[in-house]
Amino acid sequence: MAVGNDTLPKLLPVPGLRLATVSAGVKTPGRKDLVLMELAPGANCAGVFTQNAFCAAPVAVAESHLGASQAQPRYLLVNTGNANAGTGETGLRDARACCAAVAEATGSDAAEVLPFSTGVIGEPLPVEKITAAIPAAVTGLDADGWADAAEGILTTDTRPKGLSVSFNCDGIDYVVTGIAKGAGMIRPNMATMLGYIATDAAVAPELLQRLLSEATDMSFNRVSVDGDTSTNDACVLVATGAAGNAVEQDAGSALALALRDAVQEVAVTLAQALVRDGEGASKFVTVAVEGGLNEQECLDVAFTIAHSPLVKTALFASDPNWGRLLAAIGRAGLAELDVDRVGLYLNDVLIAERGCRAASYTEEQGVAAMAAEDIVIRVCLNRGDAAASVWTTDFSYDYVRINAEYRT
Amino acid sequence: MAVGNDTLPKLLPVPGLRLATVSAGVKTPGRKDLVLMELAPGANCAGVFTQNAFCAAPVAVAESHLGASQAQPRYLLVNTGNANAGTGETGLRDARACCAAVAEATGSDAAEVLPFSTGVIGEPLPVEKITAAIPAAVTGLDADGWADAAEGILTTDTRPKGLSVSFNCDGIDYVVTGIAKGAGMIRPNMATMLGYIATDAAVAPELLQRLLSEATDMSFNRVSVDGDTSTNDACVLVATGAAGNAVEQDAGSALALALRDAVQEVAVTLAQALVRDGEGASKFVTVAVEGGLNEQECLDVAFTIAHSPLVKTALFASDPNWGRLLAAIGRAGLAELDVDRVGLYLNDVLIAERGCRAASYTEEQGVAAMAAEDIVIRVCLNRGDAAASVWTTDFSYDYVRINAEYRT
């Protein structure tokens, strides 16, 4: 199940970056499960990675190689079907072996290869299958490979996710293209499951990292399917420089601001696409909290609602159960919350105020609001000027079925 | 669905306390849904109440009346079928009206009556139905009414919960009897859903509050079904003084220590009974964390595991998915956690260490451990001497069904 439109938009090539997607048979024979991306010499790359203490071996190696290559890796290698997480020292050796195989097939250095894995936790990575498929991947590299790659990185996702945005600045045309995967174990912390965004602009490493961190904070760090933070979350932003502009370093420049908007648009669209494709999802829910003392308390309320199993099962049932929403707001840990000032809306319908059902509210209004696939739960704390939104889904029979049957 | 034995043990009368359970037709005609408890003059009472900012009207009134009566209320009135929560000023008036009706029927003062409600949130309390049933309740008061009362306070529970413990101290026989209810919206914070424990010992108010707080902290505050803290949680401890001992004030006395053990035994048994009767529960899971720097970080890890939807669906599937357990430990927020030192056990089977599957572990061992209804997940952090356990359940299709269909 998934919510809304499932058509992958046309993904534009990013000059200076080529992709290939092949089948290595990591978990399912014949499945296209290995993606190789080649970055032009001199391309800069920024990354954000999971904050989970049990981070996967490829995350540790990718972070290390990103530093070792001075933010100029030449290749990104992504396999699905096996997360190479919970694999200890063996996992680190396996991740490095994959990098070495790419280096050998391309004449690059192993430290210039960043590895990424997603899939089952705790199983040894089938290194031989992956290394055997690398030569075909190298041969297949193509600037037009984004759509295949968007398919190749999926696990329990039901559809690929991607977006391209193009813009002109000072007479030069630029493009930003991104893809992402993830449907469960989704409560990213500084990164999504896996996300790859690239532009042909030339951007200095510090500015690139800042653009990625800001975009991640507004997108992947604002979504939750089930509150579980993956061991493998990673998101990278590549700037190939093929557009030919002078390397941009100034965060306040016209190009930096245009890039910021474009990267955020891609990141937010991808993050929302993760939620729309959430495991068992039948609703796409925006939880918008406003009138808070600061952004953090708005996020605390929003995530408490987004993580409440009682709220999520009510959403699944299209039940305008505002009592469960009030209960979630009440346990979000806000100091000195005056519940009499809290207003609660479903879409534009005021459903509760002054600690109880609004006088104007009718059950029919609530049922009508809940019937839509896209729902906005709006909480007005009425004690400050801060606001924040997160995006989430409902909890369905299918969520239980998928996660009872699937060995992540 | 529920886990384990469902026989209510014999509940012993507590001299100085009488109970009656009658039908008021609050939600379901004919259902026994109203419980009245009468405390002997001079009995002391301690209470702990929900920390949810949207606390229900009866909670606010009960806390206020407990103070106004100087911890010597004469009556406790409990209705099921309607929580009188999310009802604003009207709810407060309604709760006070119920107290006034008990006072009128018994010749006591309204401030000597503590009200408790559980059931649907956000509906007006049917005060007339309740007040109409109070005279019959007064007539029916009986020291042997515990078993009926254990039934009368239930909502989505599938079975009553209670325990009696008796002991002798310095030649005097004492009894402690308790009952509780709750199956969903269970993640108590300073109290359970509803719990009533009484003893015939004479205990001073300060010591009584301390005994209750200590017992609650070791029991109801260590269980979680779904992480949702109710708006109506309340637990009281009554000391009638009918046993005839001199009023006990000394926390270090033989009687205080014996009482502490008895009250904790009753509270822990009731708390575990809530989990065994958790909505949709097919497993009873103890999450035991040891080797922590302090108790709080042990609880952080234990509750992160207990609240993880991915862990809970794996438990439902009897899937020894230790990768999800490691992922939950890794996101519990412990500073400088050395994952290489963490050991993970299912019952007595070591399943993971040094960040990966234990060499000695076989899938057959894990499957065998998960097949039981009662499971212990044990986490050894190996960085200190603190330990803590919590009790929880799995996430099943039935949890979704119950909460998609039931309007709390």
Coordinates of N, CA and C in Angstrom, one line a residue, chain A residues 274-351:
Chain A
L274 N 9.2 9.2 0.8 CA 9.5 8.1 1.8 C 8.3 7.8 2.6
V275 N 7.6 8.8 3.1 CA 6.5 8.7 4.0 C 5.3 8.1 3.2
R276 N 5.1 8.7 2.0 CA 3.9 8.2 1.1 C 4.1 6.7 0.8
D277 N 5.3 6.3 0.8 CA 5.6 4.9 0.5 C 5.9 4.1 1.8
G278 N 5.5 4.7 2.9 CA 5.8 4.0 4.2 C 5.1 2.6 4.3
E279 N 5.7 1.7 5.0 CA 5.2 0.4 5.1 C 3.8 0.4 5.6
G280 N 2.9 -0.2 4.7 CA 1.5 -0.3 5.1 C 0.7 1.0 5.1
A281 N 1.3 2.1 4.6 CA 0.7 3.4 4.7 C -0.6 3.6 3.9
S282 N -1.6 4.1 4.5 CA -2.8 4.4 3.7 C -3.1 5.9 3.8
K283 N -2.4 6.6 4.6 CA -2.5 8.1 4.8 C -1.2 8.8 4.7
F284 N -1.2 10.0 4.2 CA -0.1 10.9 4.3 C -0.4 12.0 5.2
V285 N 0.2 12.1 6.4 CA -0.2 13.0 7.4 C 0.9 14.1 7.7
T286 N 0.5 15.3 7.6 CA 1.3 16.4 8.0 C 0.9 16.8 9.4
V287 N 1.9 16.8 10.4 CA 1.6 17.3 11.7 C 2.3 18.6 11.8
A288 N 1.5 19.7 11.9 CA 2.0 21.0 11.9 C 1.7 21.6 13.3
V289 N 2.8 22.0 14.0 CA 2.7 22.6 15.3 C 3.1 24.0 15.3
E290 N 2.3 24.9 15.7 CA 2.7 26.4 15.7 C 2.4 27.0 17.0
G291 N 2.9 28.2 17.2 CA 2.7 29.0 18.5 C 3.5 28.4 19.6
G292 N 4.6 27.8 19.3 CA 5.5 27.2 20.4 C 6.5 28.3 20.8
L293 N 7.1 28.0 22.0 CA 8.1 28.9 22.5 C 9.4 28.8 21.6
N294 N 9.6 27.6 21.1 CA 10.8 27.5 20.2 C 10.5 26.3 19.3
E295 N 11.4 26.1 18.3 CA 11.2 25.1 17.3 C 11.2 23.7 17.9
Q296 N 12.1 23.5 18.9 CA 12.3 22.2 19.5 C 11.0 21.7 20.1
E297 N 10.3 22.6 20.9 CA 9.1 22.1 21.5 C 8.0 21.8 20.5
C298 N 8.0 22.5 19.4 CA 7.1 22.2 18.3 C 7.4 20.8 17.7
L299 N 8.7 20.5 17.5 CA 9.1 19.2 17.0 C 8.7 18.1 18.1
D300 N 8.9 18.4 19.4 CA 8.6 17.4 20.4 C 7.1 17.0 20.3
V301 N 6.2 18.0 20.2 CA 4.8 17.7 20.1 C 4.5 17.0 18.8
A302 N 5.1 17.5 17.7 CA 4.8 16.8 16.4 C 5.2 15.4 16.4
F303 N 6.4 15.1 16.9 CA 6.9 13.7 16.8 C 6.2 12.8 17.9
T304 N 5.7 13.4 19.0 CA 5.0 12.6 19.9 C 3.7 12.1 19.3
I305 N 3.0 13.1 18.6 CA 1.8 12.7 17.8 C 2.2 11.7 16.7
A306 N 3.2 12.0 16.0 CA 3.6 11.1 14.8 C 4.0 9.7 15.3
H307 N 4.4 9.5 16.5 CA 4.9 8.2 17.0 C 3.8 7.5 17.8
S308 N 2.7 8.1 18.1 CA 1.7 7.5 19.0 C 1.0 6.3 18.2
P309 N 1.2 5.1 18.7 CA 0.4 4.0 18.1 C -1.1 4.2 18.1
L310 N -1.6 4.8 19.2 CA -3.0 5.1 19.2 C -3.5 6.1 18.2
V311 N -2.7 7.1 18.0 CA -3.1 8.1 16.9 C -3.0 7.4 15.6
K312 N -1.9 6.6 15.4 CA -1.7 6.0 14.1 C -2.8 5.0 13.7
T313 N -3.2 4.2 14.7 CA -4.3 3.3 14.4 C -5.6 4.0 14.2
A314 N -5.8 5.1 14.9 CA -7.0 5.9 14.6 C -7.0 6.5 13.2
L315 N -5.8 6.9 12.7 CA -5.7 7.4 11.4 C -6.0 6.3 10.4
F316 N -5.5 5.1 10.7 CA -5.8 4.0 9.8 C -7.3 3.8 9.7
A317 N -8.0 3.9 10.8 CA -9.4 3.7 10.8 C -10.2 4.9 10.4
S318 N -9.5 6.0 9.9 CA -10.2 7.3 9.6 C -11.1 7.8 10.7
D319 N -10.6 7.6 11.9 CA -11.4 7.9 13.1 C -10.9 9.3 13.6
P320 N -11.7 10.3 13.6 CA -11.3 11.6 14.1 C -11.2 11.6 15.7
N321 N -10.3 10.8 16.2 CA -10.2 10.5 17.6 C -9.3 11.6 18.3
W322 N -9.9 12.8 18.5 CA -9.1 13.9 19.0 C -8.7 13.7 20.4
G323 N -9.4 12.8 21.2 CA -8.9 12.5 22.5 C -7.5 12.0 22.6
R324 N -7.2 11.1 21.6 CA -5.9 10.5 21.5 C -4.9 11.6 21.1
L325 N -5.3 12.6 20.3 CA -4.4 13.7 19.9 C -4.1 14.5 21.2
L326 N -5.1 14.9 21.9 CA -4.9 15.7 23.2 C -4.0 14.9 24.1
A327 N -4.2 13.6 24.2 CA -3.4 12.8 25.2 C -1.9 12.8 24.7
A328 N -1.7 12.7 23.4 CA -0.3 12.8 22.9 C 0.3 14.1 23.2
I329 N -0.4 15.2 22.9 CA 0.1 16.6 23.2 C 0.5 16.7 24.7
G330 N -0.4 16.1 25.5 CA -0.2 16.3 27.0 C 1.0 15.5 27.5
R331 N 1.5 14.5 26.8 CA 2.6 13.7 27.3 C 3.9 14.1 26.6
A332 N 3.9 15.2 25.8 CA 5.1 15.5 25.0 C 6.2 16.2 25.8
G333 N 5.9 16.4 27.1 CA 6.9 16.9 28.0 C 7.1 18.4 28.0
L334 N 6.1 19.2 27.5 CA 6.3 20.6 27.5 C 6.1 21.2 28.9
A335 N 7.0 22.0 29.3 CA 6.9 22.6 30.7 C 5.8 23.6 30.7
E336 N 5.0 23.6 31.8 CA 4.0 24.6 32.0 C 3.1 24.8 30.8
L337 N 2.7 23.7 30.2 CA 1.7 23.8 29.1 C 0.3 24.2 29.6
D338 N -0.2 25.3 29.1 CA -1.6 25.6 29.5 C -2.5 25.0 28.5
V339 N -3.1 23.9 28.9 CA -3.9 23.1 28.0 C -5.2 23.9 27.5
D340 N -5.6 24.9 28.3 CA -6.8 25.7 27.9 C -6.5 26.5 26.7
R341 N -5.2 26.8 26.4 CA -4.9 27.6 25.2 C -4.6 26.8 24.0
V342 N -4.6 25.5 24.1 CA -4.3 24.7 22.9 C -5.5 24.5 22.0
G343 N -5.2 24.8 20.7 CA -6.2 24.6 19.7 C -5.8 23.4 18.8
L344 N -6.7 22.6 18.4 CA -6.4 21.4 17.6 C -7.3 21.4 16.3
Y345 N -6.7 21.3 15.2 CA -7.4 21.3 13.9 C -7.2 20.0 13.1
L346 N -8.2 19.5 12.4 CA -8.0 18.5 11.3 C -8.3 19.3 10.0
N347 N -7.2 19.4 9.2 CA -7.3 20.3 8.0 C -7.7 21.7 8.5
D348 N -8.8 22.2 8.1 CA -9.2 23.5 8.5 C -10.3 23.5 9.6
V349 N -10.6 22.3 10.1 CA -11.7 22.2 11.0 C -11.2 22.2 12.5
L350 N -11.7 23.2 13.2 CA -11.3 23.3 14.6 C -12.0 22.2 15.4
I351 N -11.3 21.3 16.0 CA -12.0 20.1 16.7 C -11.9 20.2 18.2

